[in-house]
Short mmCIF file of C-alpha atoms and ligand atoms in Angstrom, two decimals:
data_model
loop_
_atom_site.label_atom_id
_atom_site.label_comp_id
_atom_site.label_asym_id
_atom_site.label_seq_id
_atom_site.Cartn_x
_atom_site.Cartn_y
_atom_site.Cartn_z
CA MET W 11 67.64 65.70 41.78
CA ARG W 12 69.84 67.26 44.03
CA VAL W 13 69.52 65.84 47.60
CA GLY W 14 71.44 66.85 50.91
CA VAL W 15 72.57 64.34 53.76
CA LEU W 16 73.71 65.03 57.24
CA THR W 17 74.43 63.28 60.65
CA GLY W 18 74.12 65.05 63.76
CA GLY W 19 73.91 64.16 67.62
CA GLY W 20 76.24 61.62 68.81
CA ASP W 21 78.08 59.39 66.43
CA CYS W 22 77.04 55.79 66.19
CA PRO W 23 78.27 52.55 64.36
CA GLY W 24 76.16 52.30 61.00
CA LEU W 25 76.42 56.21 60.10
CA ASN W 26 78.54 55.37 57.11
CA ALA W 27 76.44 52.55 56.09
CA ALA W 28 73.66 54.48 55.66
CA ILE W 29 75.37 57.48 54.03
CA ARG W 30 77.07 54.87 51.59
CA ALA W 31 73.24 53.62 50.85
CA ILE W 32 72.10 57.10 49.84
CA VAL W 33 74.55 57.85 47.73
CA ARG W 34 74.74 54.26 46.01
CA LYS W 35 71.22 54.06 45.46
CA GLY W 36 70.76 57.84 44.54
CA ILE W 37 73.69 58.32 41.94
CA ASP W 38 73.39 54.69 40.47
CA GLN W 39 69.51 53.95 40.37
CA TYR W 40 68.33 57.36 39.88
CA GLY W 41 70.86 59.31 38.66
CA HIS W 42 70.55 62.10 41.32
CA ALA W 43 73.48 64.26 42.87
CA ILE W 44 74.18 64.13 46.58
CA VAL W 45 75.82 66.57 48.69
CA GLY W 46 77.08 65.89 52.17
CA PHE W 47 76.58 68.51 54.85
CA ARG W 48 79.68 68.63 57.29
CA ASP W 49 79.00 68.14 61.27
CA GLY W 50 75.50 67.97 61.65
CA TRP W 51 73.47 70.95 61.51
CA ARG W 52 76.32 73.59 61.42
CA GLY W 53 76.89 72.13 57.61
CA PRO W 54 73.50 73.65 56.30
CA LEU W 55 73.69 76.60 58.98
CA GLU W 56 77.08 77.55 57.79
CA ASN W 57 77.03 76.22 54.36
CA LEU W 58 80.00 73.44 54.75
CA HIS W 59 79.27 70.85 52.43
CA GLU W 60 80.73 68.52 49.76
CA GLU W 61 79.65 66.84 46.83
CA LEU W 62 79.47 63.01 47.66
CA THR W 63 80.61 60.11 45.01
CA ILE W 64 80.39 56.63 44.44
CA GLU W 65 84.39 56.78 44.76
CA SER W 66 84.18 59.00 47.84
CA THR W 67 82.07 56.90 49.50
CA ARG W 68 83.66 53.39 48.74
CA GLY W 69 85.06 51.31 51.36
CA ILE W 70 82.88 52.93 54.10
CA LEU W 71 80.64 49.89 55.01
CA PRO W 72 82.20 48.81 57.75
CA ARG W 73 83.71 51.89 59.36
CA GLY W 74 82.48 53.40 62.54
CA GLY W 75 81.87 56.94 62.95
CA THR W 76 80.69 59.10 60.36
CA ILE W 77 82.74 60.76 57.30
CA LEU W 78 80.48 63.48 57.20
CA GLY W 79 81.18 64.50 60.83
CA THR W 80 79.06 65.20 63.36
CA SER W 81 77.82 67.78 66.06
CA ARG W 82 75.30 68.77 68.72
CA THR W 83 74.21 71.98 67.05
CA ASN W 84 70.79 73.13 67.69
CA PRO W 85 69.35 75.16 64.16
CA PHE W 86 66.64 76.70 66.58
CA LYS W 87 69.17 78.02 69.06
CA GLY W 88 70.03 81.29 67.48
CA GLU W 89 67.13 83.67 65.88
CA GLU W 90 67.96 82.96 62.00
CA GLY W 91 68.46 79.55 61.95
CA PRO W 92 65.93 78.20 59.94
CA GLU W 93 66.20 80.86 57.38
CA ARG W 94 69.99 79.86 57.16
CA VAL W 95 68.91 76.11 56.52
CA ARG W 96 66.55 77.01 54.11
CA GLU W 97 69.20 79.88 51.93
CA THR W 98 71.81 77.11 51.86
CA ILE W 99 68.84 74.39 50.01
CA GLU W 100 68.25 77.36 47.63
CA ALA W 101 71.98 78.21 47.53
CA LEU W 102 73.12 74.50 46.62
CA HIS W 103 69.80 73.96 44.25
CA LEU W 104 68.70 70.89 46.60
CA ASP W 105 65.35 69.49 46.36
CA GLY W 106 65.50 68.67 50.00
CA LEU W 107 67.57 67.39 52.58
CA ILE W 108 67.97 63.91 54.32
CA ALA W 109 68.90 64.18 58.35
CA ILE W 110 70.70 60.88 60.01
CA GLY W 111 69.94 61.42 63.60
CA GLY W 112 68.37 60.60 67.24
CA GLU W 113 65.77 62.75 69.33
CA ASP W 114 67.85 65.94 68.59
CA THR W 115 68.38 66.00 65.07
CA LEU W 116 65.13 64.53 63.94
CA GLY W 117 63.54 67.04 66.41
CA ALA W 118 64.84 69.89 64.32
CA ALA W 119 64.38 68.36 61.43
CA ALA W 120 60.43 67.81 62.00
CA ARG W 121 59.94 71.39 63.29
CA LEU W 122 62.04 72.86 60.17
CA ASN W 123 59.69 70.66 57.81
CA GLY W 124 56.55 71.64 59.83
CA GLU W 125 57.11 75.09 61.16
CA HIS W 126 59.53 76.49 58.03
CA ALA W 127 58.05 74.19 55.17
CA VAL W 128 61.68 73.12 55.00
CA PRO W 129 61.94 69.65 53.08
CA VAL W 130 63.35 67.14 54.89
CA LEU W 131 63.17 63.60 55.77
CA GLY W 132 64.65 61.85 58.84
CA VAL W 133 66.45 58.55 59.39
CA PRO W 134 66.53 56.95 62.63
CA LYS W 135 70.14 56.32 64.55
CA THR W 136 71.04 56.15 68.24
CA ILE W 137 72.79 53.39 70.27
CA ASP W 138 70.12 54.25 72.95
CA ASN W 139 67.58 52.81 70.73
CA ASP W 140 65.09 55.50 72.34
CA LEU W 141 63.16 56.60 69.11
CA ALA W 142 59.19 56.15 69.09
CA ALA W 143 57.96 54.90 65.69
CA THR W 144 60.66 52.40 64.99
CA ASP W 145 61.38 49.13 66.62
CA MET W 146 64.93 49.55 66.73
CA THR W 147 67.78 51.92 65.80
CA PHE W 148 70.82 51.21 64.30
CA GLY W 149 74.09 51.70 66.56
CA PHE W 150 71.97 50.05 69.32
CA ASP W 151 73.18 46.25 68.70
CA THR W 152 77.00 47.40 68.37
CA ALA W 153 76.62 49.00 71.39
CA LEU W 154 74.99 46.02 73.09
CA GLN W 155 77.47 43.77 72.03
CA VAL W 156 80.52 46.28 73.33
CA ALA W 157 78.51 46.46 76.65
CA THR W 158 77.79 42.80 76.91
CA GLU W 159 81.48 41.73 75.97
CA ALA W 160 82.68 44.29 78.54
CA ILE W 161 80.46 42.56 81.08
CA ASP W 162 81.57 38.86 80.38
CA ARG W 163 85.35 40.09 81.08
CA LEU W 164 84.60 41.89 84.34
CA HIS W 165 83.28 38.54 85.52
CA THR W 166 86.30 37.15 85.44
CA THR W 167 88.37 39.46 87.39
CA ALA W 168 85.34 40.47 89.75
CA GLU W 169 84.95 36.66 90.70
CA SER W 170 88.92 36.36 91.35
CA HIS W 171 89.22 39.41 93.37
CA HIS W 172 85.24 38.63 95.38
CA ARG W 173 84.64 42.22 94.55
CA VAL W 174 81.66 44.38 93.07
CA MET W 175 82.09 45.74 89.84
CA VAL W 176 80.04 48.44 89.07
CA VAL W 177 79.48 48.67 85.16
CA GLU W 178 78.45 52.46 83.73
CA VAL W 179 76.82 51.86 80.22
CA MET W 180 75.17 54.95 77.85
CA GLY W 181 71.54 55.48 78.03
CA ARG W 182 70.11 59.08 78.88
CA HIS W 183 66.64 58.47 78.90
CA ALA W 184 66.47 54.80 78.21
CA GLY W 185 67.82 51.70 79.70
CA TRP W 186 68.28 49.62 76.74
CA ILE W 187 71.71 48.92 76.84
CA ALA W 188 71.44 48.14 81.00
CA LEU W 189 68.63 45.89 80.18
CA HIS W 190 69.78 44.02 77.29
CA SER W 191 73.46 44.02 77.89
CA GLY W 192 72.68 43.03 82.04
CA LEU W 193 70.20 40.09 80.65
CA ALA W 194 72.93 39.18 78.17
CA GLY W 195 76.15 39.37 80.04
CA GLY W 196 74.07 38.02 83.49
CA GLY W 197 74.08 41.32 85.73
CA ASP W 198 73.14 40.96 89.29
CA VAL W 199 71.82 44.25 89.68
CA ILE W 200 70.15 46.51 86.52
CA LEU W 201 69.79 50.04 87.13
CA ILE W 202 67.68 52.17 84.60
CA PRO W 203 66.51 55.82 84.08
CA GLU W 204 63.05 54.59 84.08
CA ARG W 205 62.85 53.11 87.38
CA PRO W 206 64.81 55.47 89.81
CA PHE W 207 66.84 52.92 92.53
CA ASP W 208 66.90 52.70 96.01
CA ILE W 209 70.61 52.11 97.21
CA GLU W 210 69.31 49.99 99.95
CA GLU W 211 67.63 47.25 97.92
CA VAL W 212 70.64 47.49 95.22
CA CYS W 213 72.86 46.36 98.59
CA ARG W 214 70.58 44.17 99.50
CA LEU W 215 70.79 42.18 96.29
CA ILE W 216 74.58 42.07 96.62
CA GLN W 217 74.34 40.92 100.35
CA ARG W 218 71.77 38.26 99.53
CA ARG W 219 74.03 36.91 96.72
CA HIS W 220 77.03 37.04 99.19
CA ALA W 221 74.83 35.03 101.69
CA ARG W 222 74.56 32.43 98.69
CA GLY W 223 78.07 31.80 98.59
CA ARG W 224 78.44 33.91 95.47
CA LEU W 225 81.23 36.71 96.64
CA PHE W 226 81.04 38.66 93.98
CA SER W 227 78.36 40.92 91.70
CA ILE W 228 77.70 42.66 88.70
CA VAL W 229 76.15 45.93 88.64
CA VAL W 230 75.04 47.23 85.43
CA VAL W 231 73.70 50.91 85.46
CA ALA W 232 72.57 53.68 82.75
CA GLU W 233 74.41 56.69 82.81
CA GLY W 234 71.12 58.21 83.22
CA ALA W 235 69.85 55.89 86.32
CA ILE W 236 68.72 57.97 88.97
CA PRO W 237 68.36 57.27 92.64
CA ALA W 238 64.65 57.37 94.34
CA GLU W 239 63.85 60.70 95.87
CA GLY W 240 65.53 61.23 99.13
CA THR W 241 67.64 58.46 99.15
CA MET W 242 70.87 58.93 97.89
CA GLU W 243 72.87 62.72 96.86
CA VAL W 244 74.21 63.10 93.06
CA ALA W 245 75.74 66.17 91.60
CA GLU W 246 74.41 67.68 88.58
CA GLY W 247 76.25 68.39 85.16
CA GLU W 248 76.52 71.12 82.32
CA LYS W 249 74.23 71.22 79.65
CA ASP W 250 74.77 71.08 76.13
CA GLU W 251 72.55 72.98 72.94
CA PHE W 252 69.61 71.17 73.42
CA GLY W 253 69.56 71.35 77.37
CA HIS W 254 70.94 67.78 78.20
CA VAL W 255 72.94 67.71 81.36
CA ARG W 256 76.28 66.14 80.35
CA LEU W 257 76.34 62.52 82.30
CA GLY W 258 78.61 59.89 83.48
CA GLY W 259 79.36 59.81 87.10
CA ILE W 260 76.86 57.51 88.46
CA GLY W 261 78.97 54.28 88.41
CA HIS W 262 81.59 56.00 90.67
CA ARG W 263 78.96 57.56 93.06
CA LEU W 264 77.58 53.50 93.31
CA GLU W 265 81.38 52.47 93.89
CA ARG W 266 81.72 54.60 97.08
CA GLU W 267 78.16 53.85 98.36
CA ILE W 268 78.07 50.03 97.91
CA GLU W 269 81.51 50.00 99.45
CA ALA W 270 80.60 52.19 102.27
CA ARG W 271 77.23 50.63 102.94
CA THR W 272 78.07 46.50 102.59
CA GLY W 273 82.11 46.71 103.15
CA PHE W 274 82.70 44.80 99.80
CA GLU W 275 85.36 45.83 97.68
CA THR W 276 83.94 47.66 94.83
CA ARG W 277 85.01 49.27 91.65
CA ALA W 278 83.34 51.22 88.78
CA VAL W 279 84.14 50.73 85.08
CA VAL W 280 82.50 53.59 82.90
CA LEU W 281 82.15 52.35 79.03
CA GLY W 282 81.65 55.54 77.71
CA HIS W 283 82.21 56.33 74.37
CA ILE W 284 83.64 53.00 73.53
CA GLN W 285 80.28 51.51 73.02
CA ARG W 286 80.02 54.28 70.32
CA GLY W 287 83.27 53.44 68.32
CA GLY W 288 84.23 50.76 66.20
CA THR W 289 83.11 48.67 63.27
CA PRO W 290 79.17 47.92 63.16
CA THR W 291 77.92 44.58 63.52
CA ALA W 292 75.85 43.08 60.90
CA PHE W 293 73.00 43.50 62.01
CA ASP W 294 73.48 47.18 62.05
CA ARG W 295 75.29 47.52 58.71
CA VAL W 296 71.97 45.84 57.52
CA LEU W 297 69.74 48.00 59.27
CA ALA W 298 71.59 51.43 58.33
CA THR W 299 71.74 50.28 54.62
CA ARG W 300 67.73 49.02 54.64
CA LEU W 301 66.76 52.54 55.80
CA GLY W 302 69.35 54.76 53.77
CA VAL W 303 67.75 52.75 50.73
CA ALA W 304 64.20 53.54 52.03
CA ALA W 305 65.32 57.30 52.65
CA ILE W 306 66.62 57.96 49.55
CA ASP W 307 63.53 56.39 47.64
CA ALA W 308 61.42 58.46 49.76
CA ALA W 309 63.44 61.74 48.72
CA HIS W 310 63.09 60.67 45.09
CA GLU W 311 59.31 60.67 45.57
CA GLY W 312 59.31 64.22 47.14
CA ARG W 313 58.16 62.52 50.58
CA TRP W 314 59.75 65.26 52.92
CA GLY W 315 58.41 65.09 56.67
CA THR W 316 58.79 61.31 56.57
CA MET W 317 61.23 58.83 58.06
CA PRO W 318 61.65 55.39 57.06
CA ALA W 319 61.38 53.19 60.47
CA LEU W 320 61.85 49.49 61.07
CA ARG W 321 58.28 47.91 61.86
CA GLY W 322 58.46 44.43 62.98
CA ILE W 323 60.89 43.34 60.34
CA ARG W 324 59.67 45.35 57.36
CA ILE W 325 60.71 49.06 56.80
CA GLU W 326 57.86 51.30 56.49
CA LEU W 327 57.83 55.42 55.81
CA VAL W 328 56.03 57.40 59.21
CA PRO W 329 55.40 60.86 59.31
CA LEU W 330 58.37 62.62 61.15
CA ASP W 331 56.83 64.22 63.88
CA GLN W 332 55.15 61.11 65.14
CA ALA W 333 59.00 59.74 65.34
CA VAL W 334 59.95 62.41 67.82
CA GLU W 335 56.98 63.63 69.72
CA LYS W 336 57.73 60.95 72.93
CA LEU W 337 60.81 58.57 73.62
CA ARG W 338 60.43 54.79 73.47
CA THR W 339 61.42 54.07 77.25
CA VAL W 340 61.90 50.62 78.35
CA PRO W 341 58.33 49.46 79.45
CA PRO W 342 58.11 47.88 82.69
CA GLU W 343 57.25 44.12 81.32
CA ASP W 344 60.71 44.55 79.68
CA TYR W 345 62.44 45.08 83.09
CA GLU W 346 60.26 42.16 84.55
CA VAL W 347 62.21 39.69 82.57
CA ALA W 348 65.28 40.77 84.00
CA GLU W 349 64.23 39.95 87.60
CA PRO W 350 64.16 36.43 88.10
CA PHE W 351 67.86 36.88 87.53
CA LEU W 352 68.64 39.92 89.88
CA GLY W 353 70.66 39.27 93.20
O1 F6P U 424 74.07 59.54 71.02
C1 F6P U 424 73.80 59.00 72.39
C2 F6P U 424 74.58 59.04 73.61
O2 F6P U 424 75.54 58.21 73.47
C3 F6P U 424 74.13 59.01 75.15
O3 F6P U 424 73.84 57.55 75.24
C4 F6P U 424 74.69 59.80 75.72
O4 F6P U 424 74.19 60.45 77.27
C5 F6P U 424 75.11 60.69 74.89
O5 F6P U 424 75.06 60.36 73.58
C6 F6P U 424 76.69 61.37 75.18
O6 F6P U 424 76.74 62.57 74.53
P1 F6P U 424 78.29 63.09 74.13
O7 F6P U 424 78.83 61.88 72.75
O8 F6P U 424 78.36 64.18 73.75
O9 F6P U 424 79.34 63.10 75.53
#
């Protein structure tokens, strides 16, 4: 067989481990050829590819990012996208394609498979951890570790200066990184996209801490957190090819608002892409490797239109469209675990 592979959307730690697993098992065990596409869906659209070998994928297990490059290219943006993807697959004599991605990349993969009968299967990844049908995505554990360490570091400087520190972490629609880093790092306020916040309540929690003699506070906010309607103005950013607004800014907005309302000196730190960079944790390397192995097994069996997913502690194949029909956001009961520790 000849199998293509691409990585699309935001990069995340563990992508190289998944590529390596596909190449190793695909070539060594099955004798398949593996073709890597450059820069997400741009690769099959513009036929940008390279043959991947065991030699060319050596030493990449601990490396962050993706050796294939990535982009937020949407194959459904132009009219001929699906046809061009099919033409490239045929021109390279591929039996099918493994798309490693999050909601956008896998959404496109599901449509290509469902609406255009393109042989594609998916592998779930994203630091946001928000894909349905899988209990976890690789990249999340590393991002969580980075965010938690940052909160630990900010604690000592916040305490020394008697300041409020606002830590903005990633999380467009889901607050998994904010909630879990807030829990692990002892955040005093945790704001997530699933629960529009009231700035007055945020200030009340901080003031209550001060009244109890705790003269510093840590506010963990997901970049996608929004104020409850009519409570605080926020600016809208520009949009990408999938129609997502470029986020980042709520931390600084909160910094100004908290300082003005409470009179407490406040500083904001935006962790941004630091959360996506660097070496993956052992957990992410192992999860990515297990998913990569399951993906090449599925390709070998011609199980296009599926996605290996973590279900409990086992990897199972699920229909690809099930994985992208909705996002896995933070349920209220998960947030409630943090409530006794706030303020
Ligand atoms: O990949 C997910 C993610 O990291 C989101 O958490 C974040 O909103 C977005 O990507 C940032 O995208 P970009 O790297 O294009 O700025």
